[in-house]
Backbone as JSON, one array per atom type, in Angstrom:
{
  "sequence": "MLLSYIDIEALEMWLHRRTARMSWKEKKKDKEVLEEIGLKHTELLKTVKNRQLAYYGHKRRHQSLQKSIMEGKINGKRQRGRKRKSYLGNIEETTTRRIKECCEVALDREEWRRTIASNLWQETEQRLID",
  "N": [[61.32, 67.17, 4.11], [62.8, 70.35, 3.28], [62.64, 71.94, -0.07], [66.11, 73.58, -1.19], [67.06, 76.38, -1.89], [68.97, 76.37, -4.11], [68.43, 73.71, -4.3], [66.03, 73.61, -6.18], [66.51, 74.95, -7.95], [68.3, 73.74, -9.6], [66.97, 70.98, -9.65], [65.26, 72.2, -11.6], [66.68, 72.75, -13.48], [67.56, 70.09, -14.61], [65.29, 68.94, -15.09], [64.88, 69.96, -17.06], [66.98, 69.49, -19.18], [66.17, 66.96, -19.55], [63.69, 66.57, -20.58], [65.06, 67.82, -22.76], [66.49, 65.75, -23.89], [68.85, 65.64, -23.51], [72.19, 64.15, -22.37], [73.8, 63.8, -19.3], [76.69, 63.97, -19.6], [77.04, 65.25, -21.54], [78.0, 67.14, -20.58], [77.22, 70.36, -20.88], [77.04, 73.37, -19.77], [74.75, 75.0, -17.72], [73.67, 77.72, -18.9], [73.57, 77.54, -21.49], [72.17, 74.76, -22.39], [69.48, 76.07, -21.2], [69.53, 77.71, -23.5], [69.39, 76.87, -25.75], [66.74, 75.12, -25.12], [65.15, 77.43, -25.59], [64.9, 79.54, -23.51], [65.46, 82.55, -21.46], [66.22, 82.62, -18.58], [65.7, 80.48, -16.06], [62.62, 79.34, -14.39], [61.47, 78.52, -12.44], [62.12, 78.97, -10.01], [61.48, 81.71, -9.48], [59.08, 81.72, -9.31], [58.28, 79.91, -6.96], [59.37, 81.51, -4.83], [57.97, 83.85, -5.23], [55.49, 83.18, -5.06], [55.62, 82.63, -1.75], [56.33, 84.77, -0.74], [53.58, 85.92, -1.83], [51.93, 84.68, 0.02], [52.92, 85.27, 2.76], [52.37, 87.32, 2.78], [49.48, 87.24, 2.76], [49.2, 85.93, 5.34], [50.14, 87.49, 7.18], [48.81, 89.83, 7.44], [45.93, 88.69, 8.34], [44.27, 87.63, 11.15], [44.81, 84.2, 12.49], [45.91, 81.02, 13.65], [47.88, 80.49, 12.2], [48.93, 82.31, 11.42], [49.54, 82.85, 14.08], [51.76, 80.81, 14.4], [53.43, 80.89, 12.6], [55.01, 83.22, 13.08], [55.87, 83.17, 15.85], [57.68, 82.19, 18.72], [59.53, 79.22, 20.28], [60.28, 78.0, 23.29], [63.41, 76.76, 25.28], [66.18, 74.67, 24.42], [67.75, 74.3, 21.45], [68.62, 71.64, 19.36], [71.94, 70.07, 18.8], [74.8, 71.08, 15.96], [74.33, 72.67, 13.04], [72.45, 75.57, 12.81], [69.03, 75.77, 11.3], [67.35, 77.08, 8.7], [64.39, 79.41, 8.85], [61.49, 80.12, 8.14], [60.85, 82.74, 8.03], [63.38, 83.89, 7.77], [63.31, 83.16, 5.59], [62.18, 84.39, 3.96], [63.5, 87.25, 4.87], [65.71, 86.63, 3.91], [64.61, 86.77, 0.81], [63.67, 89.36, 0.37], [65.28, 91.34, 0.72], [65.19, 92.65, 2.79], [64.75, 93.85, 6.67], [62.75, 91.63, 9.43], [61.29, 93.19, 10.62], [60.6, 95.28, 8.84], [59.56, 93.9, 7.07], [57.13, 93.24, 8.48], [55.44, 95.29, 8.5], [54.92, 96.53, 5.78], [54.08, 94.51, 4.67], [51.61, 94.29, 5.95], [49.9, 96.19, 4.39], [48.59, 95.99, 1.13], [48.81, 96.37, -1.43], [51.66, 98.0, -1.61], [52.46, 95.81, -0.57], [52.96, 94.06, -2.83], [54.12, 95.6, -4.71], [56.29, 96.07, -3.62], [57.2, 92.95, -3.3], [57.5, 92.46, -6.59], [59.05, 94.0, -6.84], [61.79, 93.18, -5.9], [61.93, 91.07, -6.79], [62.11, 91.22, -10.04], [64.41, 92.62, -9.7], [66.23, 90.43, -9.15], [65.84, 88.88, -11.0], [67.25, 90.66, -13.15], [69.6, 90.36, -12.11], [70.48, 87.96, -12.32], [70.09, 87.62, -15.48], [72.61, 89.44, -15.97], [74.55, 88.04, -14.57]],
  "CA": [[62.13, 67.86, 3.74], [62.31, 71.65, 2.55], [64.37, 71.83, -0.58], [66.68, 74.79, -0.6], [66.64, 77.53, -3.07], [70.07, 75.3, -4.91], [68.38, 72.31, -5.02], [65.12, 73.72, -7.15], [67.34, 75.67, -9.27], [69.38, 71.86, -10.22], [65.86, 70.14, -10.01], [64.89, 71.94, -13.06], [67.75, 72.07, -15.07], [67.35, 68.61, -14.45], [64.0, 68.65, -15.9], [65.08, 70.67, -19.05], [67.65, 68.43, -19.73], [65.24, 65.52, -19.73], [63.03, 67.01, -21.82], [65.46, 68.1, -24.19], [67.2, 64.63, -23.95], [70.26, 65.29, -23.53], [72.62, 63.56, -21.35], [74.11, 64.64, -18.37], [77.6, 63.21, -19.82], [77.33, 66.08, -22.64], [78.61, 68.06, -20.27], [76.7, 71.33, -20.98], [76.6, 74.74, -19.02], [72.95, 75.24, -17.61], [73.12, 78.89, -19.82], [73.84, 76.56, -23.0], [70.71, 74.29, -21.76], [68.64, 77.1, -21.61], [69.8, 79.01, -25.13], [68.91, 75.76, -26.38], [65.57, 74.96, -25.29], [64.69, 78.97, -26.03], [64.39, 80.15, -22.1], [66.79, 83.05, -20.72], [66.49, 82.54, -17.6], [65.03, 79.79, -15.0], [61.34, 79.84, -13.69], [60.77, 77.62, -11.21], [62.51, 79.32, -8.13], [60.61, 83.06, -9.59], [57.65, 81.25, -8.87], [57.99, 79.8, -5.52], [59.86, 82.92, -3.89], [56.88, 85.08, -5.46], [54.24, 82.25, -4.26], [56.11, 81.98, -0.76], [55.75, 86.07, -0.1], [52.24, 86.02, -1.29], [51.37, 83.66, 1.23], [53.0, 85.62, 3.99], [51.58, 88.71, 3.0], [48.18, 87.36, 3.17], [49.21, 85.36, 6.35], [50.58, 88.72, 8.05], [47.0, 90.28, 7.21], [44.74, 88.21, 8.88], [44.55, 86.96, 12.57], [44.86, 83.32, 11.96], [46.42, 79.8, 13.84], [48.86, 79.72, 11.03], [49.74, 83.67, 11.63], [50.82, 82.99, 15.21], [52.81, 79.85, 14.47], [54.83, 81.66, 11.65], [55.8, 84.45, 14.03], [56.06, 82.72, 17.7], [59.04, 81.6, 19.55], [59.75, 78.13, 21.42], [61.38, 77.95, 24.13], [64.0, 75.44, 25.13], [66.87, 74.72, 23.46], [68.11, 73.65, 19.71], [69.77, 70.79, 19.26], [73.55, 70.52, 18.24], [74.8, 71.11, 14.71], [73.67, 74.03, 11.67], [71.06, 76.31, 12.48], [68.11, 75.22, 10.05], [66.91, 78.35, 7.93], [63.45, 79.38, 9.12], [60.74, 80.68, 7.17], [60.95, 83.85, 8.18], [64.78, 84.05, 7.31], [63.99, 82.66, 4.09], [61.28, 86.0, 3.88], [64.31, 88.24, 4.94], [66.99, 86.49, 2.41], [64.21, 87.17, -0.42], [63.49, 90.46, 0.16], [66.81, 91.7, 1.3], [64.68, 93.59, 4.73], [64.74, 92.77, 7.93], [61.57, 90.71, 8.84], [60.24, 94.0, 11.28], [59.91, 96.08, 8.03], [58.53, 93.02, 5.95], [55.8, 92.83, 9.11], [55.08, 96.1, 8.92], [54.98, 96.38, 4.48], [52.91, 93.45, 4.29], [50.36, 95.21, 6.32], [49.24, 97.49, 3.45], [48.46, 94.8, 0.33], [49.66, 97.23, -2.66], [52.75, 98.34, -0.88], [54.04, 94.6, -0.63], [53.16, 93.49, -4.66], [55.16, 96.29, -5.46], [57.87, 94.95, -2.61], [57.36, 91.41, -4.3], [57.75, 92.64, -7.8], [60.38, 94.9, -7.07], [62.4, 92.21, -5.65], [62.13, 89.42, -8.14], [62.63, 92.25, -11.03], [66.03, 92.89, -9.08], [67.17, 89.3, -9.06], [65.71, 88.55, -12.98], [67.71, 91.3, -13.75], [70.93, 90.17, -11.55], [70.99, 86.98, -13.18], [71.01, 88.04, -16.46], [74.12, 90.27, -15.77], [75.56, 87.03, -14.68]],
  "C": [[62.25, 68.77, 3.21], [63.64, 71.2, 1.25], [64.69, 73.43, -0.37], [66.41, 75.53, -2.11], [67.8, 76.87, -4.53], [69.44, 74.5, -5.34], [67.14, 72.62, -5.8], [65.66, 74.04, -8.53], [67.76, 74.03, -9.95], [68.3, 71.57, -10.74], [65.01, 70.7, -11.73], [65.42, 72.39, -13.98], [67.51, 70.78, -15.11], [66.38, 68.28, -15.39], [64.11, 69.71, -17.28], [65.93, 69.91, -19.67], [67.06, 67.12, -19.85], [64.26, 65.9, -20.37], [63.39, 67.59, -23.05], [65.62, 66.74, -24.73], [68.24, 64.45, -24.21], [70.97, 64.74, -22.17], [73.15, 64.47, -20.29], [76.23, 64.61, -18.77], [78.46, 64.5, -21.15], [78.22, 67.26, -21.92], [78.29, 69.63, -20.84], [76.62, 72.45, -20.06], [74.95, 74.61, -19.27], [72.79, 76.67, -18.68], [73.12, 77.6, -21.52], [72.67, 75.98, -23.48], [69.68, 75.01, -22.23], [68.33, 77.53, -22.94], [69.12, 77.78, -25.71], [67.79, 75.55, -26.62], [64.8, 76.75, -25.53], [64.56, 80.03, -24.48], [65.59, 81.3, -22.25], [66.95, 82.8, -19.97], [65.26, 81.04, -16.76], [63.73, 80.61, -14.32], [61.12, 79.75, -12.27], [60.89, 78.4, -9.8], [61.69, 80.97, -8.34], [59.23, 82.77, -9.1], [57.24, 80.91, -7.11], [58.55, 80.65, -4.98], [58.31, 83.78, -4.27], [55.98, 84.44, -4.55], [54.29, 82.26, -2.48], [55.7, 83.41, -0.19], [54.55, 86.5, -0.45], [51.87, 85.8, -0.17], [51.85, 84.38, 2.76], [52.76, 86.72, 4.17], [50.47, 88.6, 2.91], [47.98, 86.58, 4.55], [49.0, 86.64, 6.92], [49.44, 89.63, 8.2], [45.76, 90.1, 8.08], [45.33, 87.41, 9.82], [44.07, 85.62, 12.06], [46.12, 82.49, 12.9], [47.98, 80.12, 12.91], [50.25, 81.37, 10.99], [50.89, 83.52, 12.99], [51.38, 81.45, 15.42], [53.68, 80.71, 13.55], [55.39, 82.73, 12.35], [56.34, 83.56, 15.71], [57.53, 82.06, 17.58], [58.45, 80.36, 20.04], [60.63, 78.21, 21.94], [62.04, 76.52, 24.49], [65.05, 75.46, 24.26], [66.89, 73.91, 22.09], [68.59, 72.97, 20.53], [71.3, 71.07, 18.16], [73.43, 70.43, 16.89], [73.9, 72.52, 13.68], [72.39, 74.14, 11.95], [70.27, 76.05, 11.21], [67.71, 76.91, 9.66], [65.4, 78.25, 8.16], [62.58, 80.11, 7.99], [60.79, 82.11, 6.97], [62.52, 84.52, 7.6], [64.79, 83.7, 5.79], [63.36, 84.26, 3.71], [62.37, 87.19, 3.72], [65.27, 88.5, 3.57], [66.37, 87.24, 1.16], [64.71, 88.39, -0.83], [64.5, 91.41, 0.61], [66.58, 93.11, 2.65], [64.92, 92.51, 6.01], [63.06, 92.57, 7.88], [60.66, 92.05, 9.41], [59.38, 94.44, 10.27], [58.62, 95.43, 7.09], [57.09, 92.96, 6.75], [54.93, 94.31, 8.53], [54.27, 96.59, 6.99], [53.83, 95.81, 4.02], [51.53, 93.7, 4.83], [49.1, 95.81, 4.91], [49.44, 96.44, 1.77], [49.64, 94.97, -0.68], [50.87, 97.44, -2.33], [54.08, 96.34, -0.93], [53.98, 94.1, -1.93], [53.59, 94.25, -4.93], [56.24, 95.87, -4.82], [57.64, 93.87, -3.28], [57.96, 91.71, -5.4], [59.28, 93.36, -8.41], [61.5, 93.88, -6.99], [62.89, 90.97, -6.37], [62.08, 90.05, -9.81], [64.3, 92.27, -10.86], [66.73, 91.45, -9.26], [66.98, 88.52, -10.26], [67.05, 89.06, -13.57], [69.31, 90.81, -13.48], [71.33, 88.76, -12.09], [71.22, 86.65, -14.55], [72.4, 88.4, -16.84], [74.71, 88.82, -15.63], [75.6, 85.63, -15.85]]
}
């Protein structure tokens, strides 16, 4: 079972509350908890996204079995129910670009690194505004 981004944020806040010995009964908002422990924003999700994008770029530049599996399609019908998020769907969501663009940009390591940095910077700035 994969954790969603919301689950990762919730886990991180739970860990911060536990290390600060705060009870969930205190009903403190996340911002208040972060201020008490001296952080401006959460870091775990940013780290996860950064590593996910870096790994995608690495695999995209090399011919390997993982690359074939990551970009491959499976024939057949899906089961009923909500469509599951795919790895490539997470890449699109994080970069706010189509996967075709990501594939082209990832071939150039320096350009991909700039893309990762700019996306994570924008996300951090957006969180500070919220």
